[in-house]
Amino acid sequence: MATFQSNDALIHYQTFGDVTNPALVFSNSLGTNFGMWQKQFNHFKHDFFVICYDTRGHGSSSAPQGPYTLDQLGQDVVNLLDHLNIEKAAFCGISMGGLTGQWLAIHYPQRFNQVIVCNTAAKIGQEQAWLDRAVLVRTQGLSSIAATAASRWFTDPFIQSQTTLVETLSNDLAASSAEGYASCCEALAKADLRAQLQQITVPVLIIAGLQDPVTTVTDGQFMQAQISNSSLFEIDASHISNIEAPEAFNTVVKQFLS
């Protein structure tokens, strides 16, 4: 297990593949950890130097007292690249990680060859709803959020057919840091990149889930209309599309990166 200090947070990360290959960073969604990318790092480690990390407040990364900001989430990635002496990388983030990817493309275009943003939006949800969720989690813990997470993350057929996997992800969420989760909710409450998307010049692939109730295809279409050098791929999955439809996900990412 590798860690490094990024300002006030200790960030846990793991690398896969040959360090001489092009670098590819994966960024997790709210309430998960880097293990959510298993089907991706096993697939891409042959052609890329894959870097997975736990977003601050998640997994084995520390959870300093919040609220966090999107700037902090993005800066952690830049600090990770600096720590690994990587000048330029490709980036793939989902949901909250997709917002991080948009921020990186706006503020650090010189550090990224390509950016992939999946099941995300330039503004996710409503500010008050995120702030209410942060209060709920700090006072009652994560068990109630974890109990209903699967219905937001996956389609019913996937939940029925992959019960063990879905239970593992739900249990991981329930056992997570309430402070880390709440602090990321507060970052999402304030994050709004809609007015800045037109600044993006890095090539961007947007992946939108046809059955995603959280960040919709309409959200993906809005981002595509604002980002000049972007393409949109609609995937037949719900919110965590890389787990629900890994073959289609890996294929379109590989095509974009090559």
Coordinates of C-alpha atoms in Angstrom, one line a residue:
M1 CA 0.0 0.0 0.0
A2 CA 1.5 3.3 -1.1
T3 CA 0.6 6.7 0.4
F4 CA 1.7 10.3 0.0
Q5 CA 0.9 13.6 1.8
S6 CA -1.3 15.9 -0.3
N7 CA -1.6 19.1 1.7
D8 CA -3.9 18.1 4.7
A9 CA -4.7 14.6 3.4
L10 CA -2.8 11.3 3.2
I11 CA -3.7 9.8 -0.1
H12 CA -3.6 6.1 -0.7
Y13 CA -2.8 4.9 -4.2
Q14 CA -1.7 1.8 -6.2
T15 CA -0.1 1.4 -9.5
F16 CA -0.3 -1.3 -12.1
G17 CA 1.8 -2.1 -15.2
D18 CA 5.1 -0.8 -16.6
V19 CA 6.1 2.7 -15.5
T20 CA 7.5 3.4 -18.9
N21 CA 4.1 3.1 -20.5
P22 CA 1.8 6.1 -20.9
A23 CA 0.1 7.0 -17.5
L24 CA -3.6 6.6 -16.9
V25 CA -5.3 7.8 -13.7
F26 CA -8.6 6.4 -12.5
S27 CA -10.8 8.4 -10.0
N28 CA -13.6 6.8 -8.0
S29 CA -17.2 7.9 -7.3
L30 CA -18.7 9.1 -4.1
G31 CA -18.9 6.3 -1.5
T32 CA -16.5 3.9 -3.2
N33 CA -12.8 3.2 -3.3
F34 CA -10.3 2.5 -6.1
G35 CA -11.2 -1.2 -6.1
M36 CA -14.3 -0.2 -8.2
W37 CA -11.8 0.0 -11.1
Q38 CA -10.7 -3.6 -10.9
K39 CA -12.1 -4.6 -14.4
Q40 CA -10.3 -1.5 -15.8
F41 CA -6.9 -1.7 -14.2
N42 CA -6.6 -5.4 -15.0
H43 CA -7.5 -4.6 -18.6
F44 CA -5.4 -1.5 -19.1
K45 CA -2.3 -2.4 -17.2
H46 CA -0.8 -4.2 -20.2
D47 CA -0.6 -1.0 -22.3
F48 CA -0.6 1.7 -19.6
F49 CA 1.0 2.6 -16.3
V50 CA -2.3 2.6 -14.4
I51 CA -2.6 4.8 -11.3
C52 CA -5.6 4.3 -9.0
Y53 CA -6.2 6.3 -5.8
D54 CA -8.8 6.7 -3.1
T55 CA -10.3 10.2 -3.2
R56 CA -9.7 12.0 0.1
G57 CA -12.2 10.8 2.7
H58 CA -12.6 7.5 0.9
G59 CA -11.1 4.0 1.1
S60 CA -7.6 4.0 2.8
S61 CA -7.0 7.7 2.2
S62 CA -7.4 9.9 5.3
A63 CA -10.5 12.0 6.0
P64 CA -9.4 15.3 7.3
Q65 CA -12.3 17.4 8.7
G66 CA -14.2 19.1 5.9
P67 CA -15.9 20.6 4.1
Y68 CA -13.8 19.8 1.1
T69 CA -13.8 21.7 -2.2
L70 CA -13.5 20.5 -5.8
D71 CA -10.3 22.5 -6.0
Q72 CA -8.9 20.2 -3.2
L73 CA -10.0 17.0 -5.0
G74 CA -8.4 18.2 -8.2
Q75 CA -5.2 19.4 -6.6
D76 CA -4.8 16.0 -5.0
V77 CA -4.5 14.4 -8.5
V78 CA -1.9 17.0 -9.6
N79 CA 0.0 16.4 -6.4
L80 CA -0.1 12.6 -7.0
L81 CA 1.3 13.1 -10.5
D82 CA 4.1 15.3 -9.1
H83 CA 4.8 12.7 -6.4
L84 CA 5.2 10.0 -9.1
N85 CA 7.2 12.3 -11.3
I86 CA 4.7 12.1 -14.1
E87 CA 4.5 15.1 -16.4
K88 CA 1.5 14.1 -18.4
A89 CA -1.3 11.5 -18.1
A90 CA -4.7 10.5 -19.3
F91 CA -7.4 10.7 -16.7
C92 CA -10.7 8.8 -16.2
G93 CA -13.1 9.7 -13.5
I94 CA -16.7 8.6 -12.7
S95 CA -19.4 10.7 -11.1
M96 CA -17.6 12.8 -8.5
G97 CA -14.3 11.7 -10.2
G98 CA -15.8 13.0 -13.5
L99 CA -16.3 16.4 -11.9
T100 CA -12.6 16.2 -10.8
G101 CA -11.7 15.4 -14.4
Q102 CA -13.5 18.5 -15.7
W103 CA -11.8 20.7 -13.1
L104 CA -8.4 19.2 -14.2
A105 CA -9.1 19.8 -17.8
I106 CA -10.0 23.5 -17.1
H107 CA -7.2 24.3 -14.6
Y108 CA -4.3 21.9 -15.7
P109 CA -4.7 21.2 -19.4
Q110 CA -0.9 20.9 -19.8
R111 CA -0.9 17.9 -17.5
F112 CA -3.4 15.8 -19.4
N113 CA -3.3 14.2 -22.9
Q114 CA -7.0 13.1 -22.7
V115 CA -9.8 13.2 -20.1
I116 CA -12.6 10.7 -19.8
V117 CA -15.6 11.8 -17.7
C118 CA -18.2 9.1 -17.0
N119 CA -21.7 9.3 -15.5
T120 CA -21.2 12.8 -14.4
A121 CA -22.3 16.4 -14.9
A122 CA -20.9 19.9 -14.8
K123 CA -23.2 20.4 -11.8
I124 CA -24.4 17.2 -10.0
G125 CA -27.7 17.5 -8.1
Q126 CA -28.9 20.5 -6.0
E127 CA -26.8 22.3 -3.4
Q128 CA -29.3 22.0 -0.5
A129 CA -29.8 18.3 -1.1
W130 CA -26.1 17.6 -0.8
L131 CA -25.9 19.8 2.4
D132 CA -28.8 17.9 3.9
R133 CA -27.2 14.6 3.1
A134 CA -23.9 15.8 4.7
V135 CA -25.9 16.6 7.9
L136 CA -27.7 13.3 7.8
V137 CA -24.5 11.3 7.4
R138 CA -22.6 13.2 10.2
T139 CA -25.5 12.6 12.6
Q140 CA -26.7 9.1 11.6
G141 CA -23.7 7.5 9.9
L142 CA -23.7 5.9 6.4
S143 CA -25.9 2.8 7.0
S144 CA -29.1 4.4 5.6
I145 CA -27.3 5.8 2.6
A146 CA -25.7 2.4 2.0
A147 CA -29.0 0.6 2.2
T148 CA -30.4 2.5 -0.8
A149 CA -27.2 3.0 -2.8
A150 CA -27.5 0.0 -5.1
S151 CA -30.8 1.4 -6.6
R152 CA -29.0 4.6 -7.6
W153 CA -25.9 2.8 -8.8
F154 CA -27.2 -0.1 -10.9
T155 CA -30.2 -1.4 -12.9
D156 CA -32.5 -3.9 -11.2
P157 CA -31.4 -6.8 -13.4
F158 CA -27.8 -6.2 -12.5
I159 CA -28.6 -6.0 -8.8
Q160 CA -30.5 -9.3 -9.0
S161 CA -27.8 -11.1 -11.0
Q162 CA -24.7 -9.8 -9.1
T163 CA -25.9 -9.9 -5.5
T164 CA -22.5 -10.6 -4.0
L165 CA -20.7 -7.8 -5.8
V166 CA -23.5 -5.3 -5.0
E167 CA -23.5 -6.3 -1.3
T168 CA -19.7 -5.9 -1.2
L169 CA -20.0 -2.3 -2.6
S170 CA -22.9 -1.5 -0.3
N171 CA -21.0 -2.8 2.8
D172 CA -17.8 -0.9 1.8
L173 CA -20.0 2.3 1.7
A174 CA -21.5 1.5 5.1
A175 CA -18.0 1.0 6.6
S176 CA -16.6 4.2 5.1
S177 CA -15.7 7.4 6.9
A178 CA -18.9 9.5 7.6
E179 CA -16.8 12.6 7.8
G180 CA -15.1 11.9 4.5
Y181 CA -18.3 11.2 2.7
A182 CA -20.1 14.2 4.2
S183 CA -17.2 16.5 3.3
C184 CA -17.3 15.3 -0.3
C185 CA -21.0 16.0 -0.3
E186 CA -20.2 19.5 0.6
A187 CA -17.7 19.7 -2.2
L188 CA -20.4 18.5 -4.6
A189 CA -22.9 21.0 -3.2
K190 CA -20.7 24.0 -4.3
A191 CA -19.2 22.5 -7.5
D192 CA -20.6 24.1 -10.6
L193 CA -18.4 24.1 -13.8
R194 CA -21.2 24.9 -16.3
A195 CA -19.8 28.3 -17.1
Q196 CA -16.2 27.1 -17.5
L197 CA -16.7 24.1 -19.8
Q198 CA -16.0 26.2 -22.9
Q199 CA -12.4 26.8 -21.6
I200 CA -11.6 23.1 -22.1
T201 CA -9.2 22.3 -24.9
V202 CA -8.1 18.8 -23.9
P203 CA -9.7 16.0 -25.9
V204 CA -12.6 14.8 -23.7
L205 CA -14.7 11.6 -23.9
I206 CA -18.0 11.7 -22.1
I207 CA -19.7 8.4 -21.2
A208 CA -23.4 8.7 -20.2
G209 CA -25.5 5.9 -18.9
L210 CA -28.8 5.4 -20.7
Q211 CA -30.4 4.2 -17.4
D212 CA -28.6 6.5 -15.1
P213 CA -31.1 8.3 -12.8
V214 CA -28.4 10.5 -11.1
T215 CA -26.4 12.0 -14.0
T216 CA -28.4 11.7 -17.2
V217 CA -27.7 11.5 -20.9
T218 CA -29.0 15.1 -21.0
D219 CA -26.2 16.1 -18.6
G220 CA -23.7 14.4 -21.0
Q221 CA -25.2 16.2 -24.0
F222 CA -24.9 19.5 -22.3
M223 CA -21.2 18.9 -21.6
Q224 CA -20.6 17.8 -25.2
A225 CA -22.2 21.0 -26.5
Q226 CA -20.0 23.1 -24.4
I227 CA -16.6 21.3 -24.8
S228 CA -15.3 21.9 -28.4
N229 CA -13.0 18.8 -28.6
S230 CA -15.4 16.2 -27.1
S231 CA -17.4 13.1 -28.0
L232 CA -20.3 11.4 -26.2
F233 CA -20.8 7.7 -25.8
E234 CA -24.1 6.4 -24.5
I235 CA -23.7 3.2 -22.6
D236 CA -26.5 0.8 -21.6
A237 CA -26.0 1.0 -17.8
S238 CA -27.0 2.9 -14.8
H239 CA -24.7 5.2 -12.7
I240 CA -21.6 3.0 -12.1
S241 CA -21.3 2.0 -15.7
N242 CA -17.7 0.7 -15.6
I243 CA -18.9 -2.1 -13.2
E244 CA -22.3 -2.8 -14.8
A245 CA -21.0 -2.8 -18.5
P246 CA -17.2 -3.3 -18.2
E247 CA -16.7 -4.7 -21.7
A248 CA -18.4 -1.8 -23.5
F249 CA -16.8 0.6 -21.1
N250 CA -13.3 -0.7 -21.7
T251 CA -13.8 -0.9 -25.4
V252 CA -14.8 2.7 -25.9
V253 CA -12.1 4.0 -23.5
K254 CA -9.4 2.0 -25.3
Q255 CA -10.6 3.4 -28.7
F256 CA -10.5 6.9 -27.4
L257 CA -7.0 6.6 -25.8
S258 CA -5.6 5.1 -29.0

